[in-house]
Amino acid sequence: MSAPSMTLFHNPASPFVRKVMVLLHETGQTDRVALQASQLTPVSPDPALNEDNPLGKIPALRLADGNVLYDSRVILDYLDHQHVGNPLIPRDGSARWRRLTLASLADGIMDAAVMVRYEVALRSPEKHWDAWLDSQRDKIRRALALLEADAIAELTSHFDVAAISVACALGYLDLRHPDLEWRKENPKLAEWYFEVSQRPSMIATMPKV
């Protein structure tokens, strides 16, 4: 077995990192990537990561030639061009833009959920900005409602960049925001997630925290 040719700055609790890991499993590329642990918050950066990604955010992927890719959307696109199977990101046409739009919606859920997590976990309760927290949670609820109403058939059709992104977003809600009880208002999405969460790639990347 050859040594890994790429290095991924990695934290298993990050839903953005998990997207990359799921794609690596789905495309048989896990052996090509070494994982470099990166523990950080907005106020506690990782100096090693900052050297490769000035934004100080994960995931970041160092390639064999030393170049570094970020963010997760760029990394997914790159890795999807590195395997011989069917692409998980449509290469062109209306399907490409639709699947990327659904993936971006999932990224928005992750963004809002991570920001809520930071506000609640890193700031004392008397400093919480309640109106801002409510606004972020409303973004999540609106996005979930759209997926419930308009995207179940599409998500079910193929476990690609859209489905991977939505699955990782829902997994993060379970991990960090069980109080949102997202399944109550989104039963079709919950049924879909129950099925895809049994995939080997999802089981292998489930955060153990």
mmCIF file of C-alpha atoms in Angstrom:
data_model
loop_
_atom_site.group_PDB
_atom_site.id
_atom_site.type_symbol
_atom_site.label_atom_id
_atom_site.label_comp_id
_atom_site.label_asym_id
_atom_site.label_seq_id
_atom_site.Cartn_x
_atom_site.Cartn_y
_atom_site.Cartn_z
ATOM 1 C CA MET A 1 0.000 0.000 0.000
ATOM 2 C CA SER A 2 1.431 3.353 -0.995
ATOM 3 C CA ALA A 3 1.678 6.228 1.450
ATOM 4 C CA PRO A 4 -1.110 8.829 1.407
ATOM 5 C CA SER A 5 -0.429 11.571 -1.107
ATOM 6 C CA MET A 6 -2.682 14.226 0.450
ATOM 7 C CA THR A 7 -3.274 15.599 3.948
ATOM 8 C CA LEU A 8 -6.657 16.694 5.258
ATOM 9 C CA PHE A 9 -6.905 19.071 8.217
ATOM 10 C CA HIS A 10 -9.551 17.204 10.109
ATOM 11 C CA ASN A 11 -11.946 17.343 13.042
ATOM 12 C CA PRO A 12 -14.555 14.577 13.014
ATOM 13 C CA ALA A 13 -17.141 16.805 14.704
ATOM 14 C CA SER A 14 -17.133 19.275 11.792
ATOM 15 C CA PRO A 15 -19.977 18.619 9.341
ATOM 16 C CA PHE A 16 -17.908 20.234 6.586
ATOM 17 C CA VAL A 17 -15.058 17.797 7.223
ATOM 18 C CA ARG A 18 -17.536 14.939 7.369
ATOM 19 C CA LYS A 19 -18.763 15.751 3.852
ATOM 20 C CA VAL A 20 -15.242 15.262 2.546
ATOM 21 C CA MET A 21 -14.770 12.054 4.514
ATOM 22 C CA VAL A 22 -18.051 10.601 3.244
ATOM 23 C CA LEU A 23 -17.050 11.342 -0.348
ATOM 24 C CA LEU A 24 -13.651 9.726 0.216
ATOM 25 C CA HIS A 25 -15.377 6.577 1.469
ATOM 26 C CA GLU A 26 -17.942 6.580 -1.310
ATOM 27 C CA THR A 27 -15.258 6.895 -3.991
ATOM 28 C CA GLY A 28 -12.686 4.557 -2.448
ATOM 29 C CA GLN A 29 -10.062 7.208 -1.812
ATOM 30 C CA THR A 30 -9.553 7.032 1.959
ATOM 31 C CA ASP A 31 -6.078 5.492 1.590
ATOM 32 C CA ARG A 32 -4.921 8.499 -0.425
ATOM 33 C CA VAL A 33 -5.469 10.985 2.418
ATOM 34 C CA ALA A 34 -3.690 11.338 5.743
ATOM 35 C CA LEU A 35 -5.651 13.016 8.515
ATOM 36 C CA GLN A 36 -4.128 15.838 10.518
ATOM 37 C CA ALA A 37 -6.098 16.651 13.645
ATOM 38 C CA SER A 38 -7.077 20.302 13.950
ATOM 39 C CA GLN A 39 -8.790 21.549 17.092
ATOM 40 C CA LEU A 40 -9.882 25.150 16.763
ATOM 41 C CA THR A 41 -12.538 27.741 17.517
ATOM 42 C CA PRO A 42 -12.961 31.288 16.144
ATOM 43 C CA VAL A 43 -10.957 32.566 19.120
ATOM 44 C CA SER A 44 -8.485 29.670 19.375
ATOM 45 C CA PRO A 45 -6.877 29.118 15.969
ATOM 46 C CA ASP A 46 -4.634 26.280 14.868
ATOM 47 C CA PRO A 47 -1.235 27.768 13.888
ATOM 48 C CA ALA A 48 -0.382 24.821 11.621
ATOM 49 C CA LEU A 49 -3.670 25.226 9.793
ATOM 50 C CA ASN A 50 -3.179 28.969 9.433
ATOM 51 C CA GLU A 51 0.051 28.335 7.548
ATOM 52 C CA ASP A 52 -1.871 26.435 4.882
ATOM 53 C CA ASN A 53 -5.206 28.255 5.026
ATOM 54 C CA PRO A 54 -5.080 31.901 6.088
ATOM 55 C CA LEU A 55 -8.789 31.781 6.889
ATOM 56 C CA GLY A 56 -8.002 29.267 9.613
ATOM 57 C CA LYS A 57 -10.957 27.046 8.715
ATOM 58 C CA ILE A 58 -11.384 23.329 8.160
ATOM 59 C CA PRO A 59 -11.391 21.341 6.014
ATOM 60 C CA ALA A 60 -8.247 22.190 4.100
ATOM 61 C CA LEU A 61 -6.569 19.686 1.803
ATOM 62 C CA ARG A 62 -2.825 19.755 1.137
ATOM 63 C CA LEU A 63 -2.066 18.112 -2.183
ATOM 64 C CA ALA A 64 1.030 16.109 -3.077
ATOM 65 C CA ASP A 65 2.571 19.144 -4.779
ATOM 66 C CA GLY A 66 2.128 21.272 -1.647
ATOM 67 C CA ASN A 67 -0.799 23.327 -2.912
ATOM 68 C CA VAL A 68 -3.719 23.628 -0.508
ATOM 69 C CA LEU A 69 -7.415 23.571 -1.345
ATOM 70 C CA TYR A 70 -10.247 25.055 0.728
ATOM 71 C CA ASP A 71 -13.193 25.161 1.441
ATOM 72 C CA SER A 72 -15.212 21.929 1.492
ATOM 73 C CA ARG A 73 -16.986 22.693 -1.800
ATOM 74 C CA VAL A 74 -13.684 23.080 -3.643
ATOM 75 C CA ILE A 75 -12.250 19.965 -2.006
ATOM 76 C CA LEU A 76 -15.301 17.890 -2.941
ATOM 77 C CA ASP A 77 -15.086 19.033 -6.547
ATOM 78 C CA TYR A 78 -11.382 18.222 -6.710
ATOM 79 C CA LEU A 79 -11.755 14.770 -5.169
ATOM 80 C CA ASP A 80 -14.689 13.969 -7.416
ATOM 81 C CA HIS A 81 -12.338 14.353 -10.383
ATOM 82 C CA GLN A 82 -9.808 11.928 -8.879
ATOM 83 C CA HIS A 83 -11.725 8.658 -9.113
ATOM 84 C CA VAL A 84 -12.915 6.470 -11.956
ATOM 85 C CA GLY A 85 -16.505 5.871 -10.841
ATOM 86 C CA ASN A 86 -19.599 7.863 -11.672
ATOM 87 C CA PRO A 87 -19.189 11.502 -10.625
ATOM 88 C CA LEU A 88 -20.948 12.584 -7.456
ATOM 89 C CA ILE A 89 -21.155 16.144 -8.784
ATOM 90 C CA PRO A 90 -22.824 16.318 -12.207
ATOM 91 C CA ARG A 91 -20.355 17.722 -14.698
ATOM 92 C CA ASP A 92 -22.770 19.973 -16.597
ATOM 93 C CA GLY A 93 -26.366 20.831 -17.414
ATOM 94 C CA SER A 94 -29.313 21.640 -15.195
ATOM 95 C CA ALA A 95 -28.597 18.661 -12.932
ATOM 96 C CA ARG A 96 -25.267 20.198 -11.928
ATOM 97 C CA TRP A 97 -26.807 23.475 -10.813
ATOM 98 C CA ARG A 98 -29.715 21.839 -9.031
ATOM 99 C CA ARG A 99 -27.547 19.419 -7.067
ATOM 100 C CA LEU A 100 -25.055 22.137 -6.169
ATOM 101 C CA THR A 101 -27.914 24.382 -5.051
ATOM 102 C CA LEU A 102 -29.236 21.675 -2.738
ATOM 103 C CA ALA A 103 -25.707 21.146 -1.444
ATOM 104 C CA SER A 104 -25.397 24.883 -0.780
ATOM 105 C CA LEU A 105 -28.692 24.817 1.103
ATOM 106 C CA ALA A 106 -27.270 22.080 3.290
ATOM 107 C CA ASP A 107 -24.093 24.125 3.771
ATOM 108 C CA GLY A 108 -26.287 26.999 4.957
ATOM 109 C CA ILE A 109 -27.851 24.715 7.553
ATOM 110 C CA MET A 110 -24.370 23.765 8.716
ATOM 111 C CA ASP A 111 -23.211 27.386 8.814
ATOM 112 C CA ALA A 112 -26.156 28.450 10.966
ATOM 113 C CA ALA A 113 -25.862 25.418 13.233
ATOM 114 C CA VAL A 114 -22.133 25.924 13.784
ATOM 115 C CA MET A 115 -22.657 29.615 14.581
ATOM 116 C CA VAL A 116 -25.347 28.746 17.117
ATOM 117 C CA ARG A 117 -23.011 26.180 18.617
ATOM 118 C CA TYR A 118 -20.225 28.728 19.017
ATOM 119 C CA GLU A 119 -22.524 31.336 20.542
ATOM 120 C CA VAL A 120 -23.978 28.914 23.066
ATOM 121 C CA ALA A 121 -20.803 26.989 23.897
ATOM 122 C CA LEU A 122 -18.220 29.796 23.959
ATOM 123 C CA ARG A 123 -20.105 32.724 25.456
ATOM 124 C CA SER A 124 -21.632 32.945 28.909
ATOM 125 C CA PRO A 125 -25.448 32.868 28.977
ATOM 126 C CA GLU A 126 -25.802 36.528 29.917
ATOM 127 C CA LYS A 127 -23.929 37.473 26.737
ATOM 128 C CA HIS A 128 -26.030 35.378 24.352
ATOM 129 C CA TRP A 129 -27.690 37.370 21.576
ATOM 130 C CA ASP A 130 -31.096 35.727 21.705
ATOM 131 C CA ALA A 131 -32.572 37.464 18.654
ATOM 132 C CA TRP A 132 -29.566 36.426 16.590
ATOM 133 C CA LEU A 133 -29.789 32.839 17.839
ATOM 134 C CA ASP A 134 -33.483 32.731 16.946
ATOM 135 C CA SER A 135 -32.681 34.042 13.472
ATOM 136 C CA GLN A 136 -30.095 31.324 12.870
ATOM 137 C CA ARG A 137 -32.491 28.630 14.070
ATOM 138 C CA ASP A 138 -35.199 30.014 11.794
ATOM 139 C CA LYS A 139 -32.804 29.693 8.831
ATOM 140 C CA ILE A 140 -32.363 26.039 9.691
ATOM 141 C CA ARG A 141 -36.112 25.460 9.992
ATOM 142 C CA ARG A 142 -36.853 27.183 6.681
ATOM 143 C CA ALA A 143 -34.183 25.183 4.873
ATOM 144 C CA LEU A 144 -35.449 21.921 6.332
ATOM 145 C CA ALA A 145 -39.005 22.806 5.322
ATOM 146 C CA LEU A 146 -37.911 23.350 1.731
ATOM 147 C CA LEU A 147 -36.086 20.029 1.648
ATOM 148 C CA GLU A 148 -39.132 18.301 3.117
ATOM 149 C CA ALA A 149 -41.487 19.840 0.575
ATOM 150 C CA ASP A 150 -39.422 19.862 -2.604
ATOM 151 C CA ALA A 151 -36.360 17.642 -2.493
ATOM 152 C CA ILE A 152 -37.060 14.195 -1.029
ATOM 153 C CA ALA A 153 -37.403 12.464 -4.396
ATOM 154 C CA GLU A 154 -34.196 14.054 -5.634
ATOM 155 C CA LEU A 155 -32.270 13.144 -2.495
ATOM 156 C CA THR A 156 -33.528 9.570 -2.717
ATOM 157 C CA SER A 157 -32.529 9.188 -6.356
ATOM 158 C CA HIS A 158 -28.764 9.328 -5.884
ATOM 159 C CA PHE A 159 -26.319 9.601 -2.979
ATOM 160 C CA ASP A 160 -24.312 12.415 -4.526
ATOM 161 C CA VAL A 161 -23.014 15.805 -3.414
ATOM 162 C CA ALA A 162 -26.521 17.013 -2.547
ATOM 163 C CA ALA A 163 -27.482 13.961 -0.530
ATOM 164 C CA ILE A 164 -24.094 13.781 1.180
ATOM 165 C CA SER A 165 -24.328 17.431 2.203
ATOM 166 C CA VAL A 166 -27.879 17.158 3.525
ATOM 167 C CA ALA A 167 -27.078 13.962 5.418
ATOM 168 C CA CYS A 168 -24.055 15.568 7.092
ATOM 169 C CA ALA A 169 -26.106 18.646 7.993
ATOM 170 C CA LEU A 170 -28.777 16.505 9.637
ATOM 171 C CA GLY A 171 -26.135 14.490 11.444
ATOM 172 C CA TYR A 172 -24.696 17.693 12.876
ATOM 173 C CA LEU A 173 -28.124 18.820 14.075
ATOM 174 C CA ASP A 174 -28.438 15.518 15.929
ATOM 175 C CA LEU A 175 -24.958 15.937 17.389
ATOM 176 C CA ARG A 176 -25.132 19.552 18.538
ATOM 177 C CA HIS A 177 -28.779 20.631 18.430
ATOM 178 C CA PRO A 178 -31.096 17.803 19.468
ATOM 179 C CA ASP A 179 -33.299 20.459 21.068
ATOM 180 C CA LEU A 180 -34.420 21.535 17.589
ATOM 181 C CA GLU A 181 -36.237 18.195 17.225
ATOM 182 C CA TRP A 182 -36.134 18.593 13.460
ATOM 183 C CA ARG A 183 -37.842 15.267 12.789
ATOM 184 C CA LYS A 184 -41.182 16.446 14.202
ATOM 185 C CA GLU A 185 -41.869 18.839 11.323
ATOM 186 C CA ASN A 186 -39.995 16.880 8.659
ATOM 187 C CA PRO A 187 -41.101 13.237 8.715
ATOM 188 C CA LYS A 188 -40.195 12.476 5.094
ATOM 189 C CA LEU A 189 -36.727 13.938 5.605
ATOM 190 C CA ALA A 190 -36.389 11.917 8.802
ATOM 191 C CA GLU A 191 -37.312 8.696 6.990
ATOM 192 C CA TRP A 192 -34.816 9.435 4.230
ATOM 193 C CA TYR A 193 -32.080 10.226 6.754
ATOM 194 C CA PHE A 194 -32.730 7.008 8.663
ATOM 195 C CA GLU A 195 -32.056 5.056 5.478
ATOM 196 C CA VAL A 196 -28.920 6.883 4.332
ATOM 197 C CA SER A 197 -27.419 6.953 7.807
ATOM 198 C CA GLN A 198 -27.014 3.183 7.477
ATOM 199 C CA ARG A 199 -24.591 3.561 4.578
ATOM 200 C CA PRO A 200 -21.063 2.379 5.432
ATOM 201 C CA SER A 201 -19.659 5.821 4.603
ATOM 202 C CA MET A 202 -22.020 7.489 7.077
ATOM 203 C CA ILE A 203 -21.374 4.932 9.806
ATOM 204 C CA ALA A 204 -17.598 5.194 9.349
ATOM 205 C CA THR A 205 -17.648 8.998 9.648
ATOM 206 C CA MET A 206 -20.072 9.349 12.552
ATOM 207 C CA PRO A 207 -18.446 11.660 15.128
ATOM 208 C CA LYS A 208 -17.482 9.828 18.305
ATOM 209 C CA VAL A 209 -17.832 12.801 20.630
#
